[in-house]
Amino acid sequence: MQLRRPAPIAARPLAEAELPQPEPGPGELLLRLTACGICRTDLQLVEGDLKARRLPVIPGHQAVGVVAAVGPGVDGWRPGDRAGVAWLAGACGACRYCRSGRENLCESATFTGWDRDGGYAEFMTVRADFALRLPGQFGDLDAAPLLCGGVIGYRSLRVSGIQPGGRLGLFGFGASATLAIQVARHWGCEVYVVTRSKAEQERALRLGARWAGGYDDAVPVPLDAAVTFAPAGEVVVRALAAMDRGGTVAINAIHLDRVPEFPYELLWWERTVRSVANFTRQDAREFLEIAASIPIRTEYDLYPLSAANEALEALSAGNVHGAAVLDIAGSLGRDA
């Protein structure tokens, strides 16, 4: 499913395309894909909120598959191995950010589905050193949502500075938040969820939230930290207003609309606002290890590859229960 020109999702901008099977270059793997998660970033790329870096392009950065071929110079991978692909597709490894363990900030970083073709396809290539090994207890469909929403949600928790037992706010409760809450509860945090949807409020309570309410409801306690998932600047201000002294709001968004003017008193007492930019491979490895130990439970709606437009439209309308996943292999089922 290829994007040739960004357009509103109602215009069905993704088109089916028959393309030659890619060949793995030096240091690359060729994957035969079985599943790919749908992400709000995909929607923003398809609709043009994020400026395209190449066109045409195949979106998708939560891909799961098996190694079909190994390119020259690859060690540690062989055909038949199971692998995952995430948003970070490559980094230079030599700049000051990469050398200090902050490859997520690398100015030469490349991204799956943005700089190189992604997982809305039957085959894709990936740099072998950026492919991820997946815990065996997760089936392919269950693993796909972990590779973006799960990993970036985990980094957002770290950026927020939340400590075990602390009071955490989650503002917005889509796919990433449903995974982050499970990590936070594993750490013994009290979690307070703010979301418009009554169904999402109920889901949050089922997943262990201490309280769940809407954006017009006052959070009943001052928060030590918060993560905002909704791509709206006004939500950041609402989260900041719920912070205790010294608290941090981590913004989990690659695209955010205008942050409205707010009084300095909301920042006073050393409150902090931080953005969350991508993630590192170490974040992904740590999260997948934690996800397996909990173990994290994923919820998703299934779509065939040919229905990628419909899946993105459902995401845009808020009609996705947990996450949306493309069943590329067809009829995988929970035990795949």
Coordinates of C-alpha atoms in Angstrom, one line a residue:
M1 CA 0.0 0.0 0.0
Q2 CA 1.9 3.0 -1.3
L3 CA 1.5 6.7 -0.8
R4 CA 2.1 8.8 -3.9
R5 CA 0.7 12.1 -2.8
P6 CA -0.5 13.1 0.8
A7 CA -4.2 13.8 1.0
P8 CA -7.0 13.7 3.6
I9 CA -7.6 10.0 4.6
A10 CA -11.2 10.3 3.4
A11 CA -9.7 10.5 -0.2
R12 CA -8.0 7.1 0.3
P13 CA -4.5 8.3 -0.5
L14 CA -2.9 4.9 -0.2
A15 CA -3.0 2.8 -3.4
E16 CA -2.3 -0.9 -4.0
A17 CA 0.9 -1.4 -6.0
E18 CA 2.7 -4.4 -7.3
L19 CA 6.4 -3.8 -6.9
P20 CA 9.5 -5.9 -7.4
Q21 CA 10.6 -7.8 -4.3
P22 CA 13.4 -5.7 -2.7
E23 CA 16.9 -7.0 -2.3
P24 CA 18.8 -6.7 0.9
G25 CA 21.9 -4.5 0.5
P26 CA 25.1 -4.7 2.6
G27 CA 24.3 -4.9 6.3
E28 CA 20.5 -5.4 5.6
L29 CA 17.9 -8.0 6.1
L30 CA 15.0 -8.8 3.8
L31 CA 11.9 -9.6 5.8
R32 CA 8.7 -11.5 4.7
L33 CA 6.1 -9.6 6.8
T34 CA 3.2 -11.1 8.7
A35 CA 1.9 -8.0 10.6
C36 CA 2.2 -4.3 10.8
G37 CA 0.7 -1.9 13.4
I38 CA -1.1 1.3 12.5
C39 CA 0.2 4.5 14.1
R40 CA -1.1 8.0 14.4
T41 CA 2.2 9.1 12.9
D42 CA 1.3 7.1 9.8
L43 CA -1.9 9.1 9.6
Q44 CA 0.0 12.4 9.9
L45 CA 2.4 11.3 7.1
V46 CA -0.4 10.2 4.8
E47 CA -2.4 13.4 5.3
G48 CA 0.7 15.6 5.0
D49 CA 0.8 17.0 8.6
L50 CA 4.4 15.7 8.5
K51 CA 6.1 16.8 5.3
A52 CA 7.0 13.8 3.1
R53 CA 10.7 13.1 2.8
R54 CA 10.3 10.8 -0.2
L55 CA 7.5 10.0 -2.6
P56 CA 6.2 7.5 -3.4
V57 CA 6.7 5.7 -0.1
I58 CA 5.3 2.7 1.8
P59 CA 4.3 3.7 5.3
G60 CA 4.4 1.5 8.4
H61 CA 6.9 1.3 11.2
Q62 CA 5.6 -1.5 13.5
A63 CA 6.4 -4.4 11.3
V64 CA 6.8 -8.1 12.3
G65 CA 8.1 -10.8 10.0
V66 CA 10.7 -13.5 9.4
V67 CA 14.1 -13.1 7.7
A68 CA 13.8 -14.2 4.1
A69 CA 17.4 -13.2 3.1
V70 CA 20.5 -11.8 4.6
G71 CA 22.7 -9.1 2.9
P72 CA 26.4 -9.1 2.7
G73 CA 28.3 -8.4 5.9
V74 CA 25.5 -9.3 8.3
D75 CA 26.3 -11.3 11.4
G76 CA 23.9 -12.7 14.0
W77 CA 20.9 -13.1 11.8
R78 CA 19.9 -16.0 9.5
P79 CA 16.9 -16.9 7.3
G80 CA 13.9 -18.0 9.4
D81 CA 14.7 -15.7 12.3
R82 CA 11.8 -13.6 13.6
A83 CA 12.4 -9.9 13.7
G84 CA 10.6 -6.6 14.4
V85 CA 11.0 -3.2 12.8
A86 CA 10.4 0.1 14.5
W87 CA 10.3 3.9 13.8
L88 CA 14.1 4.4 14.1
A89 CA 15.6 3.0 10.9
G90 CA 19.2 4.2 11.2
A91 CA 21.6 6.6 12.9
C92 CA 25.1 7.6 12.0
G93 CA 26.8 6.1 15.1
A94 CA 29.5 8.8 15.1
C95 CA 27.9 12.2 16.1
R96 CA 28.0 13.5 19.6
Y97 CA 24.4 12.4 20.2
C98 CA 25.1 8.8 19.1
R99 CA 28.3 8.6 21.0
S100 CA 26.5 9.7 24.2
G101 CA 23.7 7.1 23.9
R102 CA 21.2 9.6 22.4
E103 CA 20.9 8.2 18.9
N104 CA 17.2 9.3 19.0
L105 CA 18.6 12.9 18.5
C106 CA 21.0 12.0 15.6
E107 CA 20.8 14.7 12.9
S108 CA 21.4 12.0 10.3
A109 CA 18.8 9.6 11.7
T110 CA 16.4 7.9 9.2
F111 CA 12.9 6.6 9.9
T112 CA 10.9 3.7 8.7
G113 CA 8.0 4.6 6.5
W114 CA 9.3 8.2 6.1
D115 CA 12.9 8.0 4.8
R116 CA 12.7 4.3 3.6
D117 CA 9.8 2.0 2.7
G118 CA 8.0 0.6 5.7
G119 CA 5.7 -2.3 6.6
Y120 CA 2.5 -1.8 4.7
A121 CA 3.8 -4.5 2.3
E122 CA 4.6 -8.2 2.0
F123 CA 8.3 -7.6 2.0
M124 CA 10.7 -4.9 3.3
T125 CA 14.4 -4.4 4.0
V126 CA 15.8 -3.2 7.3
R127 CA 19.3 -2.4 8.6
A128 CA 20.3 -5.6 10.5
D129 CA 21.7 -3.5 13.4
F130 CA 18.3 -1.8 13.8
A131 CA 16.1 -4.9 13.6
L132 CA 14.7 -6.0 16.9
R133 CA 14.5 -9.5 18.4
L134 CA 11.0 -10.2 19.8
P135 CA 10.0 -12.1 22.9
G136 CA 8.8 -15.6 22.0
Q137 CA 5.6 -15.3 24.1
F138 CA 4.1 -12.6 21.9
G139 CA 2.4 -13.7 18.7
D140 CA 3.1 -11.6 15.6
L141 CA -0.2 -9.6 15.9
D142 CA 0.4 -9.0 19.6
A143 CA 4.0 -7.9 19.0
A144 CA 3.3 -5.3 16.3
P145 CA 1.7 -2.7 18.6
L146 CA 4.6 -2.9 21.0
L147 CA 7.1 -1.6 18.4
C148 CA 6.0 2.0 18.4
G149 CA 3.2 2.8 20.9
G150 CA 4.8 0.5 23.5
V151 CA 8.4 1.7 23.0
I152 CA 7.7 5.4 22.7
G153 CA 5.3 5.1 25.7
Y154 CA 8.1 3.6 27.7
R155 CA 10.5 6.4 26.8
S156 CA 7.8 8.9 27.6
L157 CA 7.5 7.4 31.1
R158 CA 11.3 7.7 31.5
V159 CA 11.3 11.3 30.3
S160 CA 8.5 12.2 32.7
G161 CA 10.7 11.1 35.6
I162 CA 7.9 9.2 37.2
Q163 CA 9.2 7.1 40.1
P164 CA 7.8 3.7 41.4
G165 CA 4.7 4.5 43.5
G166 CA 4.3 8.0 42.1
R167 CA 1.2 9.7 40.9
L168 CA 1.1 9.6 37.1
G169 CA -1.3 11.3 34.7
L170 CA -2.0 10.0 31.2
F171 CA -3.8 12.6 29.0
G172 CA -5.3 10.7 26.0
F173 CA -5.8 7.0 26.1
G174 CA -5.0 5.4 22.7
A175 CA -2.8 2.5 21.7
S176 CA 0.4 3.9 23.4
A177 CA -1.3 4.9 26.6
T178 CA -2.9 1.4 27.0
L179 CA 0.6 -0.1 27.0
A180 CA 2.2 2.7 29.1
I181 CA -0.4 2.2 31.9
Q182 CA 0.6 -1.5 32.2
V183 CA 4.3 -0.5 32.7
A184 CA 3.3 2.2 35.2
R185 CA 1.1 -0.2 37.2
H186 CA 3.9 -2.8 37.1
W187 CA 6.1 -0.1 38.8
G188 CA 3.4 0.4 41.5
C189 CA 2.3 3.9 40.3
E190 CA -1.1 5.5 40.9
V191 CA -2.4 6.3 37.4
Y192 CA -5.0 9.0 36.6
V193 CA -6.3 9.0 33.1
V194 CA -7.9 12.0 31.3
T195 CA -9.7 11.2 28.0
R196 CA -12.9 12.3 26.2
S197 CA -14.1 8.8 25.4
K198 CA -16.3 7.1 28.0
A199 CA -15.2 3.7 26.6
E200 CA -11.5 4.7 27.0
Q201 CA -12.2 5.8 30.6
E202 CA -13.7 2.4 31.3
R203 CA -10.8 0.6 29.6
A204 CA -8.4 2.7 31.7
L205 CA -10.1 1.6 34.9
R206 CA -10.0 -2.1 33.8
L207 CA -6.3 -1.7 33.3
G208 CA -5.8 -0.5 36.8
A209 CA -6.2 3.3 36.7
R210 CA -7.0 4.8 40.1
W211 CA -9.3 7.4 38.4
A212 CA -10.5 8.2 34.9
G213 CA -12.3 11.3 33.8
G214 CA -12.8 13.9 31.0
Y215 CA -10.9 17.0 30.1
D216 CA -13.4 19.2 32.0
D217 CA -13.0 17.1 35.1
A218 CA -10.4 18.1 37.8
V219 CA -7.8 15.4 38.5
P220 CA -8.5 14.6 42.1
V221 CA -4.8 14.7 43.3
P222 CA -1.7 16.7 42.3
L223 CA 0.4 14.7 39.9
D224 CA 4.1 14.0 40.1
A225 CA 4.4 13.5 36.4
A226 CA 2.2 13.2 33.3
V227 CA 2.4 12.1 29.7
T228 CA 0.2 13.7 27.0
F229 CA -0.7 11.5 24.1
A230 CA -3.3 13.7 22.4
P231 CA -1.7 15.9 19.6
A232 CA -3.4 19.0 21.0
G233 CA -1.5 21.9 22.6
E234 CA -4.4 22.7 25.0
V235 CA -4.0 19.2 26.5
V236 CA -0.4 20.0 27.5
V237 CA -1.7 23.1 29.4
R238 CA -4.3 20.9 31.1
A239 CA -1.7 18.4 32.2
L240 CA 0.6 21.2 33.4
A241 CA -2.3 22.6 35.5
A242 CA -2.6 19.2 37.3
M243 CA 1.1 19.1 38.2
D244 CA 2.5 19.2 41.7
R245 CA 5.5 21.3 42.4
G246 CA 8.6 19.9 40.6
G247 CA 6.5 17.8 38.2
T248 CA 7.2 17.1 34.6
V249 CA 4.8 16.9 31.6
A250 CA 6.3 14.7 28.8
I251 CA 4.7 15.3 25.4
N252 CA 4.4 12.1 23.4
A253 CA 3.8 13.6 19.9
I254 CA 5.8 14.1 16.7
H255 CA 3.3 16.7 15.6
L256 CA 1.4 19.1 17.9
D257 CA -1.0 21.9 17.1
R258 CA -0.6 25.3 18.7
V259 CA 0.0 25.5 22.5
P260 CA -2.3 28.2 23.8
E261 CA -1.1 31.0 26.0
F262 CA -1.1 30.1 29.7
P263 CA -0.2 31.9 32.9
Y264 CA 3.4 31.6 34.2
E265 CA 2.0 30.3 37.5
L266 CA 1.5 26.9 35.8
L267 CA 5.3 26.7 35.3
W268 CA 6.2 28.2 38.6
W269 CA 7.5 25.9 41.3
E270 CA 10.0 24.3 38.9
R271 CA 7.4 22.5 36.8
T272 CA 8.8 21.2 33.5
V273 CA 7.5 20.5 30.0
R274 CA 9.6 18.2 27.8
S275 CA 9.1 16.7 24.4
V276 CA 9.7 13.1 23.6
A277 CA 11.7 12.7 20.4
N278 CA 11.8 9.2 18.9
F279 CA 13.6 6.5 20.9
T280 CA 16.8 4.5 21.1
R281 CA 17.5 0.9 20.4
Q282 CA 18.2 0.5 24.1
D283 CA 14.8 1.9 24.9
A284 CA 13.3 -0.8 22.6
R285 CA 15.3 -3.6 24.2
E286 CA 14.4 -2.5 27.7
F287 CA 10.8 -2.2 26.9
L288 CA 10.5 -5.5 25.2
E289 CA 12.1 -7.2 28.2
I290 CA 9.7 -5.5 30.6
A291 CA 6.7 -6.3 28.3
A292 CA 7.6 -9.9 28.4
S293 CA 8.1 -10.0 32.2
I294 CA 4.7 -8.3 33.0
P295 CA 3.5 -9.7 30.5
I296 CA 1.8 -6.8 28.7
R297 CA -1.5 -7.5 27.1
T298 CA -2.3 -5.9 23.7
E299 CA -5.7 -5.1 22.3
Y300 CA -6.2 -4.5 18.6
D301 CA -8.6 -4.4 15.6
L302 CA -7.5 -6.4 12.6
Y303 CA -7.5 -5.3 9.0
P304 CA -6.2 -6.9 5.8
L305 CA -3.3 -5.1 4.1
S306 CA -5.6 -3.9 1.3
A307 CA -7.7 -2.0 4.0
A308 CA -4.9 0.2 5.2
N309 CA -6.9 3.3 4.2
E310 CA -9.9 2.1 6.2
A311 CA -7.7 1.4 9.2
L312 CA -6.3 4.9 9.2
E313 CA -9.7 6.4 8.8
A314 CA -10.9 4.4 11.8
L315 CA -7.9 5.7 13.8
S316 CA -8.7 9.3 12.7
A317 CA -12.3 8.9 13.8
G318 CA -11.4 7.4 17.2
N319 CA -13.0 4.1 16.3
V320 CA -10.1 1.9 17.1
H321 CA -10.2 -0.3 20.2
G322 CA -6.6 -0.3 21.6
A323 CA -4.6 -0.5 18.4
A324 CA -5.1 -1.3 14.7
V325 CA -3.0 -4.0 13.1
L326 CA -2.6 -5.1 9.4
D327 CA -2.8 -8.9 9.2
I328 CA -0.4 -9.1 6.2
A329 CA -0.1 -12.9 6.1
G330 CA -3.9 -13.3 6.5
S331 CA -5.8 -15.1 9.2
L332 CA -2.9 -15.2 11.6
G333 CA -5.0 -15.4 14.7
R334 CA -3.8 -14.9 18.3
D335 CA -1.4 -17.9 18.3
A336 CA 0.6 -16.9 15.3

